[in-house]
Tab-separated table of C-alpha atoms in Angstrom:
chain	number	residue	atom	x	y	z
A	1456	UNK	CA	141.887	0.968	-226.038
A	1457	UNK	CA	139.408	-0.638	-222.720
A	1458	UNK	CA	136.444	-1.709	-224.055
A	1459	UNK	CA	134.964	-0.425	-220.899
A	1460	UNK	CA	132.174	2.341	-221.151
A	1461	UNK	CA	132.833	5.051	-218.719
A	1462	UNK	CA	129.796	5.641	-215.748
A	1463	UNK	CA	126.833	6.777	-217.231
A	1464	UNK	CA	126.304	10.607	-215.539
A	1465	UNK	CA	123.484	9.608	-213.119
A	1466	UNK	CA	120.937	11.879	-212.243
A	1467	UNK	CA	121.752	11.713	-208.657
A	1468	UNK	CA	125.550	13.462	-209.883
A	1469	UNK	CA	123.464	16.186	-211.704
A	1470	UNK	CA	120.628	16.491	-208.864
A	1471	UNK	CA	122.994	16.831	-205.750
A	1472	UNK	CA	124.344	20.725	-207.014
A	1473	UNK	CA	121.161	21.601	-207.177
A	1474	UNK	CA	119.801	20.592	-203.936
A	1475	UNK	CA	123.041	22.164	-202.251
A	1476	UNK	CA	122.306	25.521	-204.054
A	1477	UNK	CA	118.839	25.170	-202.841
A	1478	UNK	CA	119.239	24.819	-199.147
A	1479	UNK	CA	122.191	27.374	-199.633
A	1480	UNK	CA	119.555	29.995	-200.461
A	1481	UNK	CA	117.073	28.995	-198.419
A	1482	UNK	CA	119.526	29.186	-194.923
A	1483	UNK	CA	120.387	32.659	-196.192
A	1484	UNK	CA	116.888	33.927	-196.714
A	1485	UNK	CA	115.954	32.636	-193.706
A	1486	UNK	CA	119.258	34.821	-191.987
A	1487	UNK	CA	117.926	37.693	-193.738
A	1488	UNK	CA	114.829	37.325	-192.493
A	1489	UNK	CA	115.843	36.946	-189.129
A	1490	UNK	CA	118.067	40.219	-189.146
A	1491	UNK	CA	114.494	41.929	-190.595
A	1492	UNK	CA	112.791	40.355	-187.163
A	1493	UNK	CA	115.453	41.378	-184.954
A	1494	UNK	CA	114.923	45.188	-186.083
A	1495	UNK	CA	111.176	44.538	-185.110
A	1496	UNK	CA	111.884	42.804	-182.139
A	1497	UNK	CA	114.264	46.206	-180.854
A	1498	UNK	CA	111.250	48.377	-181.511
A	1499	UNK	CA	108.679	46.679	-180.305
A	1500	UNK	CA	110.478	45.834	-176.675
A	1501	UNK	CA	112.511	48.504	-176.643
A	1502	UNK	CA	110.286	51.714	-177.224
A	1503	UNK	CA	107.255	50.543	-175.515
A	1504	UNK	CA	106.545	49.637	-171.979
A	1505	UNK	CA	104.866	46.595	-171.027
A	1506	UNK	CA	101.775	48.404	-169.918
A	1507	UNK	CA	101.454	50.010	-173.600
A	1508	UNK	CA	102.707	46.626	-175.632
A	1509	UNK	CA	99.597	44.769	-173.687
A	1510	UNK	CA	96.784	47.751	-174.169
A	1511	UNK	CA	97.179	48.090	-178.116
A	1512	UNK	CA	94.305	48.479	-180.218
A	1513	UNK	CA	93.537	45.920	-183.100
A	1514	UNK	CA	95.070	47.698	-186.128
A	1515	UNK	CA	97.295	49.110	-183.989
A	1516	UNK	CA	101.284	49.250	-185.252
A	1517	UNK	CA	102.202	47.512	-182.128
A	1518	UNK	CA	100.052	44.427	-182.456
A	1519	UNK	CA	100.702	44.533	-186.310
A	1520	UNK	CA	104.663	44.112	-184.895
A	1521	UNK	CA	103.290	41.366	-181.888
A	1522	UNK	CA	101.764	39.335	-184.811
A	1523	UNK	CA	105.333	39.416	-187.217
A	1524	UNK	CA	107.432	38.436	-184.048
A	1525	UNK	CA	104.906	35.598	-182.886
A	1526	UNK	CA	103.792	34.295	-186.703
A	1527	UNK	CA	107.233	34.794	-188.403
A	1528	UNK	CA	109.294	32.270	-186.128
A	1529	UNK	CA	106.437	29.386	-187.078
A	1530	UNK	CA	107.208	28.898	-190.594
A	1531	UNK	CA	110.867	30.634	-190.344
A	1532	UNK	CA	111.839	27.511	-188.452
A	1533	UNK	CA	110.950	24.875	-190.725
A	1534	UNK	CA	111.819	26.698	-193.330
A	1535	UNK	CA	115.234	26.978	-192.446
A	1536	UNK	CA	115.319	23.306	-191.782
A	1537	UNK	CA	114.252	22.542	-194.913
A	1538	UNK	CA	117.466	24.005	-196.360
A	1539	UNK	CA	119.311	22.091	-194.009
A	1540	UNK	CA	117.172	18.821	-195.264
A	1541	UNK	CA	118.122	20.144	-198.664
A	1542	UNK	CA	121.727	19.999	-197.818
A	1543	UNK	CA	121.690	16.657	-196.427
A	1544	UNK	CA	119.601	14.995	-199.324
A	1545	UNK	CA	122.205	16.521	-201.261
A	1546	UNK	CA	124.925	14.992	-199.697
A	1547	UNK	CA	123.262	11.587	-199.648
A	1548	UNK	CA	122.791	11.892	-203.371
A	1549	UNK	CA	126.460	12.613	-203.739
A	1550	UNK	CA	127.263	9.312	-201.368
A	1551	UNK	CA	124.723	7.458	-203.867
A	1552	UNK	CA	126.915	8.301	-207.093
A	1553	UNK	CA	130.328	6.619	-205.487
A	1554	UNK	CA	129.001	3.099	-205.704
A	1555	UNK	CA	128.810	3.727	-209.539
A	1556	UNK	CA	132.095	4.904	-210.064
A	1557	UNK	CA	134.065	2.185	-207.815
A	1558	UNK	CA	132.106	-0.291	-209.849
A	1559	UNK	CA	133.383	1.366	-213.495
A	1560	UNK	CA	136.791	1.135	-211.646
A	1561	UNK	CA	136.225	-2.406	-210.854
A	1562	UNK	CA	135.078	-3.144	-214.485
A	1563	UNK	CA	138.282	-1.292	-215.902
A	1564	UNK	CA	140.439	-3.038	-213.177
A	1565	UNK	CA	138.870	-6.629	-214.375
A	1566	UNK	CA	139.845	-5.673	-217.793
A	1567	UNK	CA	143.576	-4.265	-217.410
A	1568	UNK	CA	144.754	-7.355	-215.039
A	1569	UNK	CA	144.837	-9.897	-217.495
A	1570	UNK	CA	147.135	-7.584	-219.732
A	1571	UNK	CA	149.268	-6.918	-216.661
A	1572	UNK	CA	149.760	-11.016	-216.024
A	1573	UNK	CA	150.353	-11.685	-219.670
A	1574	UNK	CA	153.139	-8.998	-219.601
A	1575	UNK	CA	154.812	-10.294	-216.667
A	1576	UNK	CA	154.885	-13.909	-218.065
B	3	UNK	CA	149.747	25.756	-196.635
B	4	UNK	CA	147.748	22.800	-198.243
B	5	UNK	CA	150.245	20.135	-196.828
B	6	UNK	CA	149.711	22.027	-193.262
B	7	UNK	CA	146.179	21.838	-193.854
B	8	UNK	CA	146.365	17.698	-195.162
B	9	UNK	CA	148.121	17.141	-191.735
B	10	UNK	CA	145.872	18.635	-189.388
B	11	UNK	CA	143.458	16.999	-191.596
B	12	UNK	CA	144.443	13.393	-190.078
B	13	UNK	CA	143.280	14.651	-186.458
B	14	UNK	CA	139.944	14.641	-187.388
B	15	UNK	CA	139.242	11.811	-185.049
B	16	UNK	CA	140.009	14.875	-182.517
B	17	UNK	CA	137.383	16.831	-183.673
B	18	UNK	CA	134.988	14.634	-183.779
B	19	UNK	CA	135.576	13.400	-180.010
B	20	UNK	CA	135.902	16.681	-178.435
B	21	UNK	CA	132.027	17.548	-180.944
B	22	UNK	CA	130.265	14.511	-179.542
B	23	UNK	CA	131.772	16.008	-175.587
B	24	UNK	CA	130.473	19.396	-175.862
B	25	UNK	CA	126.854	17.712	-176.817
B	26	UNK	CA	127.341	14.959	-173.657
B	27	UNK	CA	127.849	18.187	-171.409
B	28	UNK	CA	125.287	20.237	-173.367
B	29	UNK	CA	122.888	17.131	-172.618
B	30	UNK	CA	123.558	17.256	-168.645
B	31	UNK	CA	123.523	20.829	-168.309
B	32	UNK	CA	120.090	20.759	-170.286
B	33	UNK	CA	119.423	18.292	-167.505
B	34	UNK	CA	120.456	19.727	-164.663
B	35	UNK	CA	117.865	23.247	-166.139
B	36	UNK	CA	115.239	20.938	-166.129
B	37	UNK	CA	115.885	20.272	-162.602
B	38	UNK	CA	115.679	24.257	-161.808
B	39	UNK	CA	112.360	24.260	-163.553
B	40	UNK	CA	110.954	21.732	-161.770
B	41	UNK	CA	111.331	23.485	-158.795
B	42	UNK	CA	110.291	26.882	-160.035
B	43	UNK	CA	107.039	25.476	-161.340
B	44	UNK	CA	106.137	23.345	-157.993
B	45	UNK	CA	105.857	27.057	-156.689
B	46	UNK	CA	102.482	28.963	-156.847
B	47	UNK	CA	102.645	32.126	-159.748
B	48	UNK	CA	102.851	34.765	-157.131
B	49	UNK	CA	106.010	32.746	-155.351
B	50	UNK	CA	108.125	31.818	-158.548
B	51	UNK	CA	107.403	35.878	-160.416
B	52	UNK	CA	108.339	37.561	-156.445
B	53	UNK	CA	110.351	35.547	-154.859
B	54	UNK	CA	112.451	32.592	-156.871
B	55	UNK	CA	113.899	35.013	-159.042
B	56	UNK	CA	117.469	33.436	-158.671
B	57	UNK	CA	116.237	30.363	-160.614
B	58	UNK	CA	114.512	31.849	-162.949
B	59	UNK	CA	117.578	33.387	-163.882
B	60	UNK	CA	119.550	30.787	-164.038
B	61	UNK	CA	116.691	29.311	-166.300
B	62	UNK	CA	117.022	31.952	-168.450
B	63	UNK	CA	120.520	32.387	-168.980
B	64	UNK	CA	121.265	28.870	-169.596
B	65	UNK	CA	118.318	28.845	-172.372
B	66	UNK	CA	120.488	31.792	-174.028
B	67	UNK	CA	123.734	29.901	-174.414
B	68	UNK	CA	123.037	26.467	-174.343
B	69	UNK	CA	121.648	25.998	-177.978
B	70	UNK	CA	124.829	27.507	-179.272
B	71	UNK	CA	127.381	25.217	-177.340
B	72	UNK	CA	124.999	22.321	-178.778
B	73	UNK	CA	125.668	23.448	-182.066
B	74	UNK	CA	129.238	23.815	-181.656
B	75	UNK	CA	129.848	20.512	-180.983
B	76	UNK	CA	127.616	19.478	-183.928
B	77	UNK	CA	129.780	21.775	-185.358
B	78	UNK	CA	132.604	20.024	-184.764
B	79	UNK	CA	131.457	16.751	-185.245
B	80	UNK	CA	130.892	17.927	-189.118
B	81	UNK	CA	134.319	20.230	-189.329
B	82	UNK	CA	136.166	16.161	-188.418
B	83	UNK	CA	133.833	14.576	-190.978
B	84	UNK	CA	134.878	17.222	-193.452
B	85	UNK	CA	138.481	16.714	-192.395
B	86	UNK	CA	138.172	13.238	-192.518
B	87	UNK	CA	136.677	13.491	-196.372
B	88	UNK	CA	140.226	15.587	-196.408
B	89	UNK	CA	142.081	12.588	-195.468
B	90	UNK	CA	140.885	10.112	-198.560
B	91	UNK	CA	140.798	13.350	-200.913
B	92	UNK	CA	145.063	13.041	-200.002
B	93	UNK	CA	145.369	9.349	-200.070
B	94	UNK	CA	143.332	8.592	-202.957
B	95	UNK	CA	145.614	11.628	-204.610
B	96	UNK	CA	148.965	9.772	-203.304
B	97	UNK	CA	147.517	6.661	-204.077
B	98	UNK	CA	147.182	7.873	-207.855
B	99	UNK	CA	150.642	9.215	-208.400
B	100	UNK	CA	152.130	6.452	-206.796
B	101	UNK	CA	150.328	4.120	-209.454
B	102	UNK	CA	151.590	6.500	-212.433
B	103	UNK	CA	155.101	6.561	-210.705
B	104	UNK	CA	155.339	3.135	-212.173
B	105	UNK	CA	155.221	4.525	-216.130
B	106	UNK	CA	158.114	6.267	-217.648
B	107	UNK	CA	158.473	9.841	-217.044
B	108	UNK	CA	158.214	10.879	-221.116
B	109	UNK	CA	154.960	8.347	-221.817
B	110	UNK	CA	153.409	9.380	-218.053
B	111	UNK	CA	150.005	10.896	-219.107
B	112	UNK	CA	149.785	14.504	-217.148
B	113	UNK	CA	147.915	14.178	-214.044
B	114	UNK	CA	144.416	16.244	-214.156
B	115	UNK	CA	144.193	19.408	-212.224
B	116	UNK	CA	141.953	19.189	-208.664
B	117	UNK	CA	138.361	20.846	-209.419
B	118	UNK	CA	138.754	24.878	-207.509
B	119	UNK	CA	136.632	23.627	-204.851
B	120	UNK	CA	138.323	21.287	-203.422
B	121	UNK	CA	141.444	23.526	-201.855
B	122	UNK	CA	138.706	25.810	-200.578
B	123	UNK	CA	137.006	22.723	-198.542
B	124	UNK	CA	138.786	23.302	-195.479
B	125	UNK	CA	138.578	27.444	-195.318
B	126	UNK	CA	134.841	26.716	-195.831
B	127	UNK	CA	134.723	24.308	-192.406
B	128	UNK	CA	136.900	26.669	-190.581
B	129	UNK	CA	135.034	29.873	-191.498
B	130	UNK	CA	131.499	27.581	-190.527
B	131	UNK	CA	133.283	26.473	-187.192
B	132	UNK	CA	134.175	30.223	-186.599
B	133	UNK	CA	130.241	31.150	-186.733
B	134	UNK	CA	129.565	28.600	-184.001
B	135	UNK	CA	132.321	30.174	-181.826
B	136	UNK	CA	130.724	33.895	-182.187
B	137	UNK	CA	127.329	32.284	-182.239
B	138	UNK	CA	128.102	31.247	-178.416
B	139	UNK	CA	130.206	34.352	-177.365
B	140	UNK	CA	126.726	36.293	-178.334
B	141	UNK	CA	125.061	33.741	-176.953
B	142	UNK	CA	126.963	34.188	-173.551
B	143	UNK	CA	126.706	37.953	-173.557
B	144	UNK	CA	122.877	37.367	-174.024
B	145	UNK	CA	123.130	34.595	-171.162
B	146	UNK	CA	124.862	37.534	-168.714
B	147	UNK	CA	122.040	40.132	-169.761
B	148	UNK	CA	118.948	37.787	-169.350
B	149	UNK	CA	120.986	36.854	-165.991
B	150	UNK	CA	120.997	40.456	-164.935
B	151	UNK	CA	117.232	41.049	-166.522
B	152	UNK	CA	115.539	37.788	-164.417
B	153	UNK	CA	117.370	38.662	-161.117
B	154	UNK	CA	114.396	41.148	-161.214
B	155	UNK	CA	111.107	40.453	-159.928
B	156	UNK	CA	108.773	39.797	-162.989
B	157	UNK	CA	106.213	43.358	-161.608
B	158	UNK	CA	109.143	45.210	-161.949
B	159	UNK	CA	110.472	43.714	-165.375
B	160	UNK	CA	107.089	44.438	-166.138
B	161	UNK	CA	106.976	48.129	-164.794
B	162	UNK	CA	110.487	48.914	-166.568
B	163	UNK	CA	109.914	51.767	-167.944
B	164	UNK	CA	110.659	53.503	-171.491
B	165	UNK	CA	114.264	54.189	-172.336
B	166	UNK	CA	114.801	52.486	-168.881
B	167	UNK	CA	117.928	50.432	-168.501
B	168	UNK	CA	115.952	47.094	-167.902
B	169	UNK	CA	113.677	48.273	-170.764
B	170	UNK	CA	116.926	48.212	-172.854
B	171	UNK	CA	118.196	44.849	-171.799
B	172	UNK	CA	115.305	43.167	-173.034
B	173	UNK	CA	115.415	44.670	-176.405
B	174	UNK	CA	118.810	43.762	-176.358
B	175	UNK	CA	117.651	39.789	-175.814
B	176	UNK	CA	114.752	39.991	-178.207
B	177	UNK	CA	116.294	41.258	-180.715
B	178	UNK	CA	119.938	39.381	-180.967
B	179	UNK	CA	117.646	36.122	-180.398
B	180	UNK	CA	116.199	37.085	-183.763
B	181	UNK	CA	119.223	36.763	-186.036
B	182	UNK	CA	121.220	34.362	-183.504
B	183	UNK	CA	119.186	31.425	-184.148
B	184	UNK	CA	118.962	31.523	-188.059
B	185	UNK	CA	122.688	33.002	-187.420
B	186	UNK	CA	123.581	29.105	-185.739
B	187	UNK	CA	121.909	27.598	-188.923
B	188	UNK	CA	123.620	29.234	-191.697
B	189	UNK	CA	126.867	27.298	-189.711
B	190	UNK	CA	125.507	24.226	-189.877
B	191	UNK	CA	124.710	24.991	-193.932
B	192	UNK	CA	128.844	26.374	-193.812
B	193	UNK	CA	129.592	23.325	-192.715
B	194	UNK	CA	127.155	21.249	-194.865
B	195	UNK	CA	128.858	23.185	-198.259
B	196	UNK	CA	131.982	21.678	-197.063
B	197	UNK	CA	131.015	18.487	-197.001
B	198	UNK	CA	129.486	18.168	-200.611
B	199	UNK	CA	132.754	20.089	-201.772
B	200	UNK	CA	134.562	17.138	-200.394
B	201	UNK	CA	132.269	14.896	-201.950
B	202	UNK	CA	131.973	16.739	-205.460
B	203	UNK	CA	136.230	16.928	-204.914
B	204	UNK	CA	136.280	12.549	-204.431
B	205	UNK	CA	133.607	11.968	-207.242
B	206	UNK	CA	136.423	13.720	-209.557
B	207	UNK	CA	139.239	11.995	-208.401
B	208	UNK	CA	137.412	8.598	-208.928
B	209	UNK	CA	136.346	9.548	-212.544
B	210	UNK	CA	139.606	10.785	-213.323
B	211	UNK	CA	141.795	7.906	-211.964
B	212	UNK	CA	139.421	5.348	-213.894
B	213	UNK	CA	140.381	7.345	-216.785
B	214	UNK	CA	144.021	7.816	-216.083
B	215	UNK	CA	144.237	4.027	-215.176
B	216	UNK	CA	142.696	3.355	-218.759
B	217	UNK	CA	145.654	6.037	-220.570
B	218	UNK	CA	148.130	4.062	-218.403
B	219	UNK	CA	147.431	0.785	-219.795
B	220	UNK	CA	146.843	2.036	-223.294
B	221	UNK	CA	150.756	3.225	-222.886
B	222	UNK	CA	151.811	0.463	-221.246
B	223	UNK	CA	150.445	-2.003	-223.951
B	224	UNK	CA	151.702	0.330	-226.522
B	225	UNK	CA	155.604	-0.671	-224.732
C-alpha cells in the first residue's frame, strides 16, 4: 500500500458545519421576529390615527408598541447580518480545507508516478 | 433530471452577468432617487408636505422596491457561483471515472456514493432565487401602495382617519416592510446553504478520489 498518510481532519473541516448551522438559525430567528413586528406594525398604524399614535401617554400600549417597532429594527439588523457573516466565514473555512486535500493528492500523485513509469518500461 | 440540471449548470457565466446588471441598474436608479430628493429637500417643509407630493411619491415607491431588485441580482450573482461550484462537482466526477475507466472492469474498486447534499445543491439555489423573485413582486405591490399613499398631501395622510382607506394602506406598508426585509435575508442565507453544500459536496470528492487513486494503484501493482 502508499505510504502516504491521508489529510489530517482540520479544524477548519469540522468548524465550517457549525458556523453554517449558526447563521442558518440566526437568519430564521431574525424572520420570525420580523413576522412578530409586522403584526405590531398592522396594529399600531392601522387601528390608530395619527392624532392618537402622537398623544399617547408614557405607559401607554401604544408607545409600549412605538418603542418595539423603533428599538427592534436596531439590533434585528445586525443581528441578521451576523448570520449572514456566519455563513460566509463558513464558507471561507470550507475554501481553507481544499488547499490541504490537493496537497495529500499531490503527495499520493508524487508517490504513484514512479510505479506508473517503471511499469511502462 | 440531474444531467438537465449539470447542463444548465455550465451557463452560470449567464447568471452571473445578468446578477451584476440588475445591481448596475439598481445603482442608477438609486441615483437618479437621489436626484428627486435633492429637489424635494431644496423646498421649504410647508412646500415639499403640500405641494411636491408627486416626488415624494416617486421617492417612496422606489425606496419600496429597489432593495429587493438589489438583492436579486446579488441573488443571482450567488445562484451562478453555486452553479458554477456545479460545474467542477461534474468534471471532477467525469474526471474520476474516466481515470478508473483505465482498470479492468472485475479489479475496478466501486466508485463511492455522492454525500445526499450534493443533488439537493441546485433545488436549494433555485428555491433561494425564487424568494428574491416574490421578495420584489411584494416589494412592487408595496411600491404601487406607498405610490398611491404619498400622492396625498402629508395633513391629510396625517388626518386619515380610523378604518379609513389611506389609514389601511399604511398598515399595509408598515407591516409587509416588517417581514420583507428579514424575508430578502433568509434568500441570501438560501443561497449561502447552497454554496457550502457545494463546497462540503467537492471536499468529498477530493478525499475520496485521493483514496480511490491509492485502491487503483494498489490493484494495478497487484497486476
Amino acid at each position: 500500500m502508499l505510504n502516504v498518510a491521508p489529510p489530517k481532519s482540520s479544524w477548519q473541516a469540522k468548524v465550517f458545519p457549525v458556523l453554517t448551522a449558526i447563521g442558518w438559525i440566526l437568519v430564521m430567528i431574525s424572520f420570525v421576529i420580523g413576522l412578530s413586528l409586522s403584526s405590531t406594525a398592522s396594529g399600531y398604524f392601522g387601528e390608530n390615527t395619527k392624532e392618537s399614535r402622537d398623544g399617547a401617554a408614557v405607559g401607554d400600549a401604544l408607545l409600549g408598541d412605538l418603542e418595539t417597532l423603533t428599538v427592534t429594527p436596531r439590533w434585528l439588523e445586525p443581528l441578521t447580518f451576523l448570520g449572514v457573516a456566519s455563513f460566509m466565514v463558513g464558507i471561507a473555512l470550507a475554501f481553507s480545507t481544499i488547499p490541504n486535500l490537493l496537497s495529500n493528492r499531490g503527495q499520493v500523485l508524487n508517490v504513484c508516478f514512479p510505479i506508473l513509469v517503471k511499469k511502462g518500461e | 433530471m440531474q444531467q438537465m440540471i449539470g447542463k444548465m449548470a455550465r451557463m452560470y457565466s449567464m447568471f452571473i452577468l445578468l446578477g451584476f446588471m440588475i445591481v448596475i441598474i439598481a445603482f442608477f436608479v438609486g441615483y437618479s432617487n437621489s436626484q428627486t430628493a435633492a429637489t424635494y429637500f431644496a423646498e421649504t417643509k410647508l412646500v415639499r408636505e403640500t405641494t411636491l407630493m408627486t416626488e415624494r411619491a416617486s421617492m417612496e415607491s422606489i425606496g419600496q422596491w429597489l432593495p429587493y431588485f438589489k438583492f436579486l441580482g446579488l441573488g443571482l450573482i450567488l445562484g451562478g457561483i453555486v452553479m458554477a461550484l456545479r460545474v467542477i462537482i461534474d468534471n471532477l466526477k467525469a474526471a474520476g471515472e474516466q481515470v478508473m475507466s483505465n482498470l479492468p472492469t472485475e479489479k475496478r474498486p466501486p466508485m463511492p456514493k455522492p454525500p445526499w447534499f450534493g443533488p439537493l445543491m441546485p433545488m436549494v439555489m433555485m428555491v433561494g432565487l425564487l424568494i428574491f423573485i416574490i421578495a420584489l413582486v411584494i416589494g412592487f405591490q408595496n411600491a404601487s401602495v406607498a405610490s398611491k399613499v404619498f400622492s396625498n398631501s402629508l395633513p391629510v395622510i396625517d388626518e386619515a382617519a380610523a378604518g379609513s382607506t389611506l389609514l389601511g394602506q399604511l398598515e399595509s406598508i408598515h407591516s409587509t416592510s416588517a417581514w420583507l426585509i428579514p424575508f430578502k435575508f433568509f434568500g441570501i442565507a438560501t443561497e449561502f446553504l447552497a454554496i457550502v453544500m457545494g463546497l462540503a459536496t467537492i471536499i468529498t470528492i477530493l478525499t475520496n478520489q485521493t483514496e480511490m487513486i491509492k485502491k487503483g494503484i494498489h490493484v494495478a501493482r497487484g497486476n
